mmCIF file of C-alpha atoms and ligand atoms in Angstrom:
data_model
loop_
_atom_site.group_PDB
_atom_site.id
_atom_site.type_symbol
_atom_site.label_atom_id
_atom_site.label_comp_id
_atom_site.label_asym_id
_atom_site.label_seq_id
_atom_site.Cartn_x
_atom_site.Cartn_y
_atom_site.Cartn_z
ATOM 1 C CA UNK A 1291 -39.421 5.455 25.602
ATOM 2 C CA UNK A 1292 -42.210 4.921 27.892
ATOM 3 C CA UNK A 1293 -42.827 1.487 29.618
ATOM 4 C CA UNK A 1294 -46.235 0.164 27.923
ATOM 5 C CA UNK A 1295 -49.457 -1.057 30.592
ATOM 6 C CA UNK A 1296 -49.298 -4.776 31.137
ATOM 7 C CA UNK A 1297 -52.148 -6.983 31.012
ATOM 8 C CA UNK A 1298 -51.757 -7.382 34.877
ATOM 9 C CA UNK A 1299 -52.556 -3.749 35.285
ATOM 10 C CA UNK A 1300 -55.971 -4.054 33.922
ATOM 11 C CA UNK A 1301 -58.617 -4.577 36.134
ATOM 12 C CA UNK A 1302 -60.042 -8.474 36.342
ATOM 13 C CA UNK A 1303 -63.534 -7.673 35.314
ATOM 14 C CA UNK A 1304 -62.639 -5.088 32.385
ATOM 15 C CA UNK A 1305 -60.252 -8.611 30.388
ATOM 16 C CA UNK A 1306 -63.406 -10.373 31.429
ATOM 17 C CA UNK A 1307 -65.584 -8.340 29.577
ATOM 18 C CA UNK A 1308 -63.314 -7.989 27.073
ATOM 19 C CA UNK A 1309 -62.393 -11.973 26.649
ATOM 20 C CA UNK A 1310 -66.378 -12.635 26.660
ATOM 21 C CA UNK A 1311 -66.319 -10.773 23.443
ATOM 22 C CA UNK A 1312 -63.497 -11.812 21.571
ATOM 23 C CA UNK A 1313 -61.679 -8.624 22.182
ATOM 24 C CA UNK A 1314 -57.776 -8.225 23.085
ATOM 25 C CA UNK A 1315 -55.944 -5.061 24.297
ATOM 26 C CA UNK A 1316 -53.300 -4.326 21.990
ATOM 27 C CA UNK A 1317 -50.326 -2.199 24.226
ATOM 28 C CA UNK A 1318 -49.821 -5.166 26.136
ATOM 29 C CA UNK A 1319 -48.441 -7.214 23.591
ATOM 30 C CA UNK A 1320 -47.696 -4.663 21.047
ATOM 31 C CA UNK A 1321 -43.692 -5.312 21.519
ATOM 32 C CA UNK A 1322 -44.186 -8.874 21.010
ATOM 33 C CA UNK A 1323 -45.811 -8.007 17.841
ATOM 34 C CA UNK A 1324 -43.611 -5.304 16.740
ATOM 35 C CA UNK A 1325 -40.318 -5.616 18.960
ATOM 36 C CA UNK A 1326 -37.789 -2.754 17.848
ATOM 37 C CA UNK A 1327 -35.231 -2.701 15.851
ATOM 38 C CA UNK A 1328 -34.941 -6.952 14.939
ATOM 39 C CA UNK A 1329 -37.647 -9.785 14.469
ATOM 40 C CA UNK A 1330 -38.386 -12.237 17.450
ATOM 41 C CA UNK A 1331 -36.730 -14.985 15.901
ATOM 42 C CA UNK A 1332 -37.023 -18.666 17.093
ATOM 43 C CA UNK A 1333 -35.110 -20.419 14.146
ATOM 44 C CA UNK A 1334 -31.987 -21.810 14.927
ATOM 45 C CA UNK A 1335 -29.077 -22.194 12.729
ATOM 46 C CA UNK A 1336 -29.785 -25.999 11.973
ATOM 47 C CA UNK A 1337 -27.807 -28.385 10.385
ATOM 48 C CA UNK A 1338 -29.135 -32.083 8.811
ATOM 49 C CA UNK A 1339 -26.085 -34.669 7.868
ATOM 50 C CA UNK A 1340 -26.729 -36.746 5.055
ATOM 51 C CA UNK A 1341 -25.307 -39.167 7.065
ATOM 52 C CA UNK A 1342 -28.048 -39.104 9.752
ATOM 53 C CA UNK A 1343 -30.608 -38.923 6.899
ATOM 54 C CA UNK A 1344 -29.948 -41.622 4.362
ATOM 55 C CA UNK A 1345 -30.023 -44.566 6.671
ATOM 56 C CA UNK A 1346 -33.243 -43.563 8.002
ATOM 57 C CA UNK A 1347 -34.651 -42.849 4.533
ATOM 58 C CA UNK A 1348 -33.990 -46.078 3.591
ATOM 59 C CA UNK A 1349 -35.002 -47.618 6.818
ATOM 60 C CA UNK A 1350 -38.647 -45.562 5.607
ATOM 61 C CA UNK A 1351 -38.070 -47.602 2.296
ATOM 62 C CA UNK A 1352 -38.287 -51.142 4.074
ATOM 63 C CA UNK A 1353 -41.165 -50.118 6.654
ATOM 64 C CA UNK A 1354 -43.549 -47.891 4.583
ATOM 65 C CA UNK A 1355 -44.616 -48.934 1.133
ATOM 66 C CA UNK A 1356 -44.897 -46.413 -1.696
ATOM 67 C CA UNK A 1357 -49.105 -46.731 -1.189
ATOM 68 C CA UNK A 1358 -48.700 -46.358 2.204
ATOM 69 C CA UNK A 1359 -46.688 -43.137 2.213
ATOM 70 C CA UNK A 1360 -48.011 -41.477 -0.781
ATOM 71 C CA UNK A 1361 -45.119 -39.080 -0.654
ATOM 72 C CA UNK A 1362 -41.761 -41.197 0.948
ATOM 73 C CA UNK A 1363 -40.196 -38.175 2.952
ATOM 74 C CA UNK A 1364 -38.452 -37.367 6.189
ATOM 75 C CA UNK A 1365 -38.993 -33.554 7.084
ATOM 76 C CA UNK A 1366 -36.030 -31.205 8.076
ATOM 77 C CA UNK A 1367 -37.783 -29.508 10.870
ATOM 78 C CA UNK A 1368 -36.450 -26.476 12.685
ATOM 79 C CA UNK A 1369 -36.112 -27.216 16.596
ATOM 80 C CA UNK A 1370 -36.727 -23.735 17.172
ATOM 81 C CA UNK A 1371 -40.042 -23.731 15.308
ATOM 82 C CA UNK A 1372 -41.520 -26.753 16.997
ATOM 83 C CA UNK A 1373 -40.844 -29.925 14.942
ATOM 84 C CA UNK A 1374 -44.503 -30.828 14.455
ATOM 85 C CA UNK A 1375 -44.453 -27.652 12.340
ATOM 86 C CA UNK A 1376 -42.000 -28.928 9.993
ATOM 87 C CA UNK A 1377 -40.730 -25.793 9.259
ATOM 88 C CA UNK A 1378 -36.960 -25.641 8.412
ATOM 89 C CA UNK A 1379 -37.212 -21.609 8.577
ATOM 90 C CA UNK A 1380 -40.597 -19.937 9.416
ATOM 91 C CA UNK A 1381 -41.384 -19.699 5.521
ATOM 92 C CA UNK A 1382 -39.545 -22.491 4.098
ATOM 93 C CA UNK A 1383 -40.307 -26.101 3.890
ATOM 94 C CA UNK A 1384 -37.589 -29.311 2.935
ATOM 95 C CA UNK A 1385 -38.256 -32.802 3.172
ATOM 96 C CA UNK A 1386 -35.491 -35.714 1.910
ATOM 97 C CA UNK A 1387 -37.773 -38.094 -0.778
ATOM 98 C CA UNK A 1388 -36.805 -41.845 -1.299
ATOM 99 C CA UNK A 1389 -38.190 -43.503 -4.650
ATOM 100 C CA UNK A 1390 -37.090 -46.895 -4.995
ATOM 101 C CA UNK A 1391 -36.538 -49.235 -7.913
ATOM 102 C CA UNK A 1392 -40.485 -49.570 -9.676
ATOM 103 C CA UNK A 1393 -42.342 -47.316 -7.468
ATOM 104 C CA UNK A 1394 -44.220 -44.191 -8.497
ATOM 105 C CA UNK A 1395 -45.479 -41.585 -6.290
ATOM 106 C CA UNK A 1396 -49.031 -40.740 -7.600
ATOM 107 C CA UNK A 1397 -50.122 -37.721 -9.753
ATOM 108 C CA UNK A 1398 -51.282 -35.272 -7.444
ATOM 109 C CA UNK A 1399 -51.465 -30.851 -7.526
ATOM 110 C CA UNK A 1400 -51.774 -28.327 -4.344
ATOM 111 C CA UNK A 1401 -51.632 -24.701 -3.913
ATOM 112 C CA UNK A 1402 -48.112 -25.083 -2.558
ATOM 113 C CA UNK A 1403 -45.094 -24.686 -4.819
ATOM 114 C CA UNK A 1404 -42.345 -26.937 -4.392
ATOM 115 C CA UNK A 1405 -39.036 -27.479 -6.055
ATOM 116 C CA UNK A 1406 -37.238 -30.832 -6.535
ATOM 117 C CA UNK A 1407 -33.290 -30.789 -6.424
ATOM 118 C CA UNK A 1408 -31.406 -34.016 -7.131
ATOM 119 C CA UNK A 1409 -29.379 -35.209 -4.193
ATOM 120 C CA UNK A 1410 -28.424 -39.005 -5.602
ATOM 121 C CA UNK A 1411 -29.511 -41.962 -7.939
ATOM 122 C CA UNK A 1412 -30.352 -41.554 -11.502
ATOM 123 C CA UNK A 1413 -32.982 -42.376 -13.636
ATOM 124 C CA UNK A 1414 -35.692 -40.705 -11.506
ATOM 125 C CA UNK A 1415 -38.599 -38.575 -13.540
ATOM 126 C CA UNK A 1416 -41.364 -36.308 -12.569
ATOM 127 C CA UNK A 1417 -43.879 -35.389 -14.815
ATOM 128 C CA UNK A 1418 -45.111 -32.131 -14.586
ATOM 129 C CA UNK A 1419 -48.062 -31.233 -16.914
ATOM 130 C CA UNK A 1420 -47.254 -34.228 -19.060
ATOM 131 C CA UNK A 1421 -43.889 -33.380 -19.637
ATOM 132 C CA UNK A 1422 -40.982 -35.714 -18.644
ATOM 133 C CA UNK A 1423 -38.417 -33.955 -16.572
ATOM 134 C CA UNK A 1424 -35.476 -36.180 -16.060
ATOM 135 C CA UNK A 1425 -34.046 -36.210 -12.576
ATOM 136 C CA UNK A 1426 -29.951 -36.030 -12.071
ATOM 137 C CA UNK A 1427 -27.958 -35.327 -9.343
ATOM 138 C CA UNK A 1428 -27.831 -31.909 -9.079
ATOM 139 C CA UNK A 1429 -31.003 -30.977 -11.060
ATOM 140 C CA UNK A 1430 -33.580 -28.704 -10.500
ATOM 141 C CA UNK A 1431 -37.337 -29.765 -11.053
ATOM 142 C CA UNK A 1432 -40.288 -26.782 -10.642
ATOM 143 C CA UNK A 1433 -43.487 -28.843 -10.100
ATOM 144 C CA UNK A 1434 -45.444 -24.698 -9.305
ATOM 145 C CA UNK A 1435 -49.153 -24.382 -7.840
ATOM 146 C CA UNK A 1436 -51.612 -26.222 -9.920
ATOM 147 C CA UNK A 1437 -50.011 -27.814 -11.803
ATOM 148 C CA UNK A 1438 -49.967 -31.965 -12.218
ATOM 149 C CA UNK A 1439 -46.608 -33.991 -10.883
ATOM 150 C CA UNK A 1440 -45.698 -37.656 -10.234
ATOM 151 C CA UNK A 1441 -42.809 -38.764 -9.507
ATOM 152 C CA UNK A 1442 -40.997 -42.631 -10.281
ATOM 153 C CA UNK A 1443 -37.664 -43.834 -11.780
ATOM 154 C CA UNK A 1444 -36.471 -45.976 -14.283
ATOM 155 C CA UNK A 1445 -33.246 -47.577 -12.673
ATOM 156 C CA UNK A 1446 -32.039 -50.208 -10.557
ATOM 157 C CA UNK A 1447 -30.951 -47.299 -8.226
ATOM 158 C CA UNK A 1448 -32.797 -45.590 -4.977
ATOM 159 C CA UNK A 1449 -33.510 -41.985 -6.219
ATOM 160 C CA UNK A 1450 -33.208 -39.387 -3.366
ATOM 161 C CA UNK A 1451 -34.376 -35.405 -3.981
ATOM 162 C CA UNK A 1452 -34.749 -33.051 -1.636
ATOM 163 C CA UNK A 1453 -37.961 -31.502 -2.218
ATOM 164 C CA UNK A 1454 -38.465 -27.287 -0.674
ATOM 165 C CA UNK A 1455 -42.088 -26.145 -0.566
ATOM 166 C CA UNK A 1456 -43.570 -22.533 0.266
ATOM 167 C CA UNK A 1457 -46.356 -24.734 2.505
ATOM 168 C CA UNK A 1458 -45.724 -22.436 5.740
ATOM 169 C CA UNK A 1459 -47.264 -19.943 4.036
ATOM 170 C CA UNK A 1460 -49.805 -21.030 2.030
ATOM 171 C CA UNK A 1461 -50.741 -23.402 5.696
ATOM 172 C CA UNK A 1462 -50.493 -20.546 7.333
ATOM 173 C CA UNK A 1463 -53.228 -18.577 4.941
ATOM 174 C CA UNK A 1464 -55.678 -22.104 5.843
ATOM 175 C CA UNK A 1465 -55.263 -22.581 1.451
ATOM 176 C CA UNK A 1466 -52.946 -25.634 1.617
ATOM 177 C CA UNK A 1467 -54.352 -28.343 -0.364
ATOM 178 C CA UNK A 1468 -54.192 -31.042 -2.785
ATOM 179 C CA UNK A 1469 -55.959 -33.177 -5.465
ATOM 180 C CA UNK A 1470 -55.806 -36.574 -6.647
ATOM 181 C CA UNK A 1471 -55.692 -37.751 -10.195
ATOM 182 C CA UNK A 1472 -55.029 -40.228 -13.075
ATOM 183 C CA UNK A 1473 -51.654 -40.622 -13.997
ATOM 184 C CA UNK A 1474 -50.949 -38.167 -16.545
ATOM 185 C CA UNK A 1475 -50.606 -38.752 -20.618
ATOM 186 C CA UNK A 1476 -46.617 -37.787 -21.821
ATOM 187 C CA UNK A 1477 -46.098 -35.731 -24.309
ATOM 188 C CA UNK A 1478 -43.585 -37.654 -26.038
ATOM 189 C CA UNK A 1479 -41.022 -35.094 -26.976
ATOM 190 C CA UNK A 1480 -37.580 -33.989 -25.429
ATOM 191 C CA UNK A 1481 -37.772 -31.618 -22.039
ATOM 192 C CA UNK A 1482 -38.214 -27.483 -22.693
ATOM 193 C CA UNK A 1483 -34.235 -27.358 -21.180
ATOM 194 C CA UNK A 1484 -34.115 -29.306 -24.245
ATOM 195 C CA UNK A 1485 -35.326 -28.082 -27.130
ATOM 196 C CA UNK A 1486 -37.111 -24.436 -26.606
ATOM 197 C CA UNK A 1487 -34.893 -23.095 -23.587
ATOM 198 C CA UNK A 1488 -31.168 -24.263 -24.745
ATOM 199 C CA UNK A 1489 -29.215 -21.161 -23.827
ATOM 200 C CA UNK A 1490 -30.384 -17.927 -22.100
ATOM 201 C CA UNK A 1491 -30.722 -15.203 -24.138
ATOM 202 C CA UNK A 1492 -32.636 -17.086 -26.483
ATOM 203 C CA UNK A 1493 -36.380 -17.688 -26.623
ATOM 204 C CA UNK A 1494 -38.987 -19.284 -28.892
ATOM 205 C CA UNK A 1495 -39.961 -16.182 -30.863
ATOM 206 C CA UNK A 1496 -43.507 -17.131 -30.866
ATOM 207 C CA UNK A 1497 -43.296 -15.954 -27.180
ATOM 208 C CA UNK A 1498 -42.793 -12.343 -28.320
ATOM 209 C CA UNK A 1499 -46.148 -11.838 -29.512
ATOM 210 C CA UNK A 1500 -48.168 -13.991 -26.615
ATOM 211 C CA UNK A 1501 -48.293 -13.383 -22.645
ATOM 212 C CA UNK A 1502 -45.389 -14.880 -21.805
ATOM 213 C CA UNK A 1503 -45.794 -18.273 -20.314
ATOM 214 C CA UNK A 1504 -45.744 -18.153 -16.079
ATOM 215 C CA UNK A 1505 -43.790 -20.870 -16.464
ATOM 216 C CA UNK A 1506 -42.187 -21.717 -18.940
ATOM 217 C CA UNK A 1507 -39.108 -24.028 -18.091
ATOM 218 C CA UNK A 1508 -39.467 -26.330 -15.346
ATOM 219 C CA UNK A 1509 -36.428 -28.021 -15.442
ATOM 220 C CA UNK A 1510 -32.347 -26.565 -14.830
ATOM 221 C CA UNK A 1511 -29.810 -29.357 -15.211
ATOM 222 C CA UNK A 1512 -26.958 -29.465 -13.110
ATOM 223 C CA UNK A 1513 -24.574 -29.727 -15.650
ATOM 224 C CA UNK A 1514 -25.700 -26.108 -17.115
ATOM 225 C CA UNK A 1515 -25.514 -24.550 -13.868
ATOM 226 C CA UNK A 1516 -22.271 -25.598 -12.970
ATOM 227 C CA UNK A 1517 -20.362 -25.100 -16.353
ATOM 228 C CA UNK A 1518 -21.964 -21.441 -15.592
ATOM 229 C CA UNK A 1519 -20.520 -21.346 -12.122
ATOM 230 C CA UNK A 1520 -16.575 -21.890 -13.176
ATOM 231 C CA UNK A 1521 -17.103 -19.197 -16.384
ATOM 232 C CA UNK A 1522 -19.122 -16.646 -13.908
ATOM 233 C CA UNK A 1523 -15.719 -17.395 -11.310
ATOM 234 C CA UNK A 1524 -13.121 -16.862 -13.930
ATOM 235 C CA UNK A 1525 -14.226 -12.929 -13.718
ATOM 236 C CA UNK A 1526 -15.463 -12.698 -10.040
ATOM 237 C CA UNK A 1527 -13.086 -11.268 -7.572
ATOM 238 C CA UNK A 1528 -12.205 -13.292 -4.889
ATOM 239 C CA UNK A 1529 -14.841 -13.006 -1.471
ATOM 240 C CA UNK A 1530 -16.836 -11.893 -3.884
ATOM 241 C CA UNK A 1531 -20.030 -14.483 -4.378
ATOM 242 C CA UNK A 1532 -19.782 -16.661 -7.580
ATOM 243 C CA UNK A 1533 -24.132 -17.033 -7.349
ATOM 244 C CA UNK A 1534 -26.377 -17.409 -10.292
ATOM 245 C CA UNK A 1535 -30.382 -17.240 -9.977
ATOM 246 C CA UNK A 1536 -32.893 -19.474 -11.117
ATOM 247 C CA UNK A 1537 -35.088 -17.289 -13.585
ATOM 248 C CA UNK A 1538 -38.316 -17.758 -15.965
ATOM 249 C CA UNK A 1539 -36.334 -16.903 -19.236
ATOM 250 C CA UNK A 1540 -39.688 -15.159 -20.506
ATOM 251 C CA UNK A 1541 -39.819 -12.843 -17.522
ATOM 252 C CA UNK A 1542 -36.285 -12.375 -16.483
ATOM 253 C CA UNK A 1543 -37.783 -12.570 -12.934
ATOM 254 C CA UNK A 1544 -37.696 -15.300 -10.000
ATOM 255 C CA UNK A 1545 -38.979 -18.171 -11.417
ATOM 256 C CA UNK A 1546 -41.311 -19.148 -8.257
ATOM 257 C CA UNK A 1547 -43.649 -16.789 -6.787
ATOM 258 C CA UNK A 1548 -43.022 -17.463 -2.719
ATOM 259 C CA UNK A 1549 -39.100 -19.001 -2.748
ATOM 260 C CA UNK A 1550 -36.047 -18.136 -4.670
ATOM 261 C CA UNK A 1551 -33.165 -20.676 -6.256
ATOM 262 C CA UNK A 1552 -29.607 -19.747 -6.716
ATOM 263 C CA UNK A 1553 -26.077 -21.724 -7.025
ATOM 264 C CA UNK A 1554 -22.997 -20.932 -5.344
ATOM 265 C CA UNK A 1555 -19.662 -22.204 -6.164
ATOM 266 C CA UNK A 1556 -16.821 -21.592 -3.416
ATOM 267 C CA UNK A 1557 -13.170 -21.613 -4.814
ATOM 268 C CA UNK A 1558 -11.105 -23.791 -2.814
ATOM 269 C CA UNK A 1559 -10.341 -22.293 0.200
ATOM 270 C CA UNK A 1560 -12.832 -19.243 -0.450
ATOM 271 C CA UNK A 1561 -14.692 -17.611 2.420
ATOM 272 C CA UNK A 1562 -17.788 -15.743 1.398
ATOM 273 C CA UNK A 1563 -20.015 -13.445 4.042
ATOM 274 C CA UNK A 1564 -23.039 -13.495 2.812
ATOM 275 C CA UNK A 1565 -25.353 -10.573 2.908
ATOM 276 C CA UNK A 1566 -27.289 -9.480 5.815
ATOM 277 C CA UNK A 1567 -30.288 -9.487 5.003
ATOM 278 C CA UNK A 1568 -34.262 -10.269 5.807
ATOM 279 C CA UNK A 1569 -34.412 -13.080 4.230
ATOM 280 C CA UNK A 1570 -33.971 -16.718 5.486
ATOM 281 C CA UNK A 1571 -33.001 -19.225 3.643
ATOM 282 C CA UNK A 1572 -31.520 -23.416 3.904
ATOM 283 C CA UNK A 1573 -28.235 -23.853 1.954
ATOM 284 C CA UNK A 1574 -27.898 -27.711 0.321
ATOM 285 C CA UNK A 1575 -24.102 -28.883 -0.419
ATOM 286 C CA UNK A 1576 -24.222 -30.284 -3.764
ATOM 287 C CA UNK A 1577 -20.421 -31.351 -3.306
ATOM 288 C CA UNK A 1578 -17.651 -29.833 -1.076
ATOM 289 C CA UNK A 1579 -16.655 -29.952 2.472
ATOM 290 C CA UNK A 1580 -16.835 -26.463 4.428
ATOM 291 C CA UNK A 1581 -18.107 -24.551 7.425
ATOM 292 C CA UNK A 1582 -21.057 -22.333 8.095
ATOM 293 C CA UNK A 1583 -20.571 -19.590 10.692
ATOM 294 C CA UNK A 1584 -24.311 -18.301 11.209
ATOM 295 C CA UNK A 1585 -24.758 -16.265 14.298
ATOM 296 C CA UNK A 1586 -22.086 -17.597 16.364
ATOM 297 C CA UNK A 1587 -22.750 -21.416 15.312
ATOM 298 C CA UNK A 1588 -20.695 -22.996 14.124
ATOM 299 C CA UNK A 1589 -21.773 -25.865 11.533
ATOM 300 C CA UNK A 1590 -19.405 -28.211 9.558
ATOM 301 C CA UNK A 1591 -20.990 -29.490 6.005
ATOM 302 C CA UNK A 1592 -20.171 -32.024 3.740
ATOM 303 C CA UNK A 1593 -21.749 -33.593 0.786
ATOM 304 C CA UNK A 1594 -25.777 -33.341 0.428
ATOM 305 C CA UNK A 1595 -25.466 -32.159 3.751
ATOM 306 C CA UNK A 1596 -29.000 -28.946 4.346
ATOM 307 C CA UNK A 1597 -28.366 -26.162 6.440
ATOM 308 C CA UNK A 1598 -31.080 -23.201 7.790
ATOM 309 C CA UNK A 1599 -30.235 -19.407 7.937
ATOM 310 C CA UNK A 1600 -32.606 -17.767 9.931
ATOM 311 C CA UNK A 1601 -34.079 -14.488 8.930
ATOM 312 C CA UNK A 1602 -31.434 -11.246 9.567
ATOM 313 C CA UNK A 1603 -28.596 -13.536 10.383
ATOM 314 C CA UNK A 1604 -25.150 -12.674 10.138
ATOM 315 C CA UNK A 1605 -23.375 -16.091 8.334
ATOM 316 C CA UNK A 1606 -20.391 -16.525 6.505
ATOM 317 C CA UNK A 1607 -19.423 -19.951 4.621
ATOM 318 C CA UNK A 1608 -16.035 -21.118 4.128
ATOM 319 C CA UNK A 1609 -14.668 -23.964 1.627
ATOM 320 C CA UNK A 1610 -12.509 -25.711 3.765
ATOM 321 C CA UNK A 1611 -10.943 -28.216 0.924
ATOM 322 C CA UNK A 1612 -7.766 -25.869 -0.496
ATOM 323 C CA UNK A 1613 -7.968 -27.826 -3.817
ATOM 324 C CA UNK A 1614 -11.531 -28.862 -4.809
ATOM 325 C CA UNK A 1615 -14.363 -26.224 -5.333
ATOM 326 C CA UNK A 1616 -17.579 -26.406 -2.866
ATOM 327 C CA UNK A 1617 -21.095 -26.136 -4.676
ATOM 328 C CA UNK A 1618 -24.050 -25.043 -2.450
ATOM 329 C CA UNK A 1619 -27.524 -24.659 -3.653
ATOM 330 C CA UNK A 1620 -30.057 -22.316 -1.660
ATOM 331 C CA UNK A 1621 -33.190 -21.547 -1.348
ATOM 332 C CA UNK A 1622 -34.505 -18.693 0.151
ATOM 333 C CA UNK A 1623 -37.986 -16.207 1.005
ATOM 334 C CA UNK A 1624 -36.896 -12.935 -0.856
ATOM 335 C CA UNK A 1625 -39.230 -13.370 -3.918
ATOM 336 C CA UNK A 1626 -41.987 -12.964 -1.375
ATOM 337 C CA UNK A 1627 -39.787 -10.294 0.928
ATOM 338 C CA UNK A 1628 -39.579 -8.316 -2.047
ATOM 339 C CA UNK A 1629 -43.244 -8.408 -3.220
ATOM 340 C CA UNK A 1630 -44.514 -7.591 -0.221
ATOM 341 C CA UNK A 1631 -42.565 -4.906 0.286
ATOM 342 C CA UNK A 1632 -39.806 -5.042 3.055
ATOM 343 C CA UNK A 1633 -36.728 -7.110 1.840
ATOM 344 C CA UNK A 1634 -33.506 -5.265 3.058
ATOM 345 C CA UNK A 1635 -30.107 -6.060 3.005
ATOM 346 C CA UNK A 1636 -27.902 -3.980 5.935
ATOM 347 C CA UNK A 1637 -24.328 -3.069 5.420
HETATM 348 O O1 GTQ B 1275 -43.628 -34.841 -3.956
HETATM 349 O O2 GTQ B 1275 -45.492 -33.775 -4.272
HETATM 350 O O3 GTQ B 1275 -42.085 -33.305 0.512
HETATM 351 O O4 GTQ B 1275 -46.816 -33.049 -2.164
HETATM 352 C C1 GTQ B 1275 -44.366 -32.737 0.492
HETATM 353 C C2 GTQ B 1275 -45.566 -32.665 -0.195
HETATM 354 C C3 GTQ B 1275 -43.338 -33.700 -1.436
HETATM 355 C C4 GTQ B 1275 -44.556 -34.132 -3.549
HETATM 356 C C5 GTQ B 1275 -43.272 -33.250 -0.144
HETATM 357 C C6 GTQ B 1275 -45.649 -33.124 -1.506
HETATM 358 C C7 GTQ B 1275 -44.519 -33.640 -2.135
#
């Protein structure tokens, strides 16, 4: 392989004359921009405690009022990314929300999709496109581009989601933005996990003979998902992953365009290498206590503990109880990996 000309080698007046109009010689940085073999990565495997969180989310609660905040949140930002980036991997976005007792946070849409997933409280609500979603522990919320969403809660209790956006991307295309409206009318009927989506497999037949809905259901209760876990890990070999995806039941395909949603559930004492792969992605503990081995860090995880995966990491995650199963929900790039073309998994 041939050593390419630095910028250094160039004469002084020929950058000039390039610089003075807005022109750049490629081979100098052409490695930078295509290095071989493996990405330039800066993410670093990250982990954010709960327990470093929560007190400072509520510590937000007492200084910043609902008005004042708009949207309560303190962002899990990547170190290696720059923090004022608030990036937790280059594409993916997670912030920890606080609602308390009475307060809404204010109907609003953007060109970013973002996910809610339950960490603790109950009674919390968003309304997406004047349906009620309720909010449990555990639950996952779709609130996709466009579309209307407010958030508030109906108990005495603090309600805490962690919310994962695709905004690196769309900031990153300069098409991240966001209305303000009236608080939305309910429709004043039960949730689509309710009454049209009950059990996969099944689907209003009306939907047969229309373009099928982009999206449809909006809401995946915890409960579901993990009753699915233990049957899907009654017939899964062990070290081999007990996962399920988050799907549009029209479509049978991701059910966000940018991220991707699965479940895990480690059997106690399980260790599960994950696959190698292009994408990155943040892991959530919904309950368990465990380890993360990601690139040669080491990261110990409890409870509503977030980790990040960086892109074409090697990482492994153990359950370290020997009695209790772990439950980890992740989020990851390869919906847009795989429509653009290049997602890979290595052996
Ligand atoms: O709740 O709509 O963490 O618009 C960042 C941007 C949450 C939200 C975030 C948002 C929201």
């Amino acid at each position: 392989m041939s050593e390419l000309g630095k910028l250094e080698d160039l004469p002084k007046e020929y950058v000039e004359s390039l610089t003075e109009k807005n022109l750049v010689p490629l081979w100098p940085s052409l490695r930078a921009a295509l290095p071989h073999g493996i990405p330039a990565r800066r993410t670093q495997p990250t982990l954010w405690k709960y327990k470093d969180i929560h007190p400072r989310l509520l510590e937000a609660g007492d200084l910043t009022p609902i008005e004042a905040a708009e949207r309560r949140v303190l962002v899990c930002a990547n170190p290696g990314l720059g923090l004022e980036n608030m990036q937790a991997t280059p594409s993916i976005y997670i912030g920890m929300q606080l609602i308390k007792k009475g307060e809404t946070a204010p109907n609003h849409k953007h060109t970013p999709s973002a996910v809610r997933f339950v960490v603790e409280g109950t009674g919390g609500y968003t309304v997406v496109d004047g349906e009620k979603l309720p909010m449990e522990k555990g639950d996952l919320i779709l609130t996709p581009a466009g579309l209307w969403h407010e958030h508030g809660t109906e108990s005495e209790d603090n309600i805490i989601w962690l919310d994962a956006l695709d905004l690196p991307t769309i900031f990153a295309l300069e098409a991240s933005y966001a209305l303000e409206g009236p608080s939305q009318t309910i429709r004043n009927r039960p949730d689509k996990s309710q009454a049209e989506y009950i059990r996969s497999g099944l689907i209003p037949y009306k939907s047969l003979s229309k373009q099928r809905p982009a999206y449809p259901l909006l809401r995946f209760p915890w409960a579901s998902v993990k009753g699915s876990l233990e049957a899907l890990s009654t017939v899964t070999d062990r070290g081999e992953a007990v996962q399920l995806a988050y799907i549009n039941p029209e479509t049978g395909q991701e059910c966000m365009p940018v991220l991707g949603f699965s479940a895990i559930m480690l059997r106690p004492g399980e260790s599960l290498t994950l696959p190698h792969r292009s994408a990155s992605a943040v892991l959530n503990i919904v309950e368990g206590k465990g380890q993360a081995r990601i690139d040669g860090s080491e990261l110990d995880w409890e409870d509503n503990d977030t980790l990040a995966i960086p892109t074409h990491a090697k990482a492994q995650i153990v359950n370290l109880s020997s009695s209790k199963p772990a439950f980890l929900f992740q989020i990851d790039d390869a919906p847009m990996q795989r429509k653009l073309g290049f997602y890979e998994e290595f052996s």
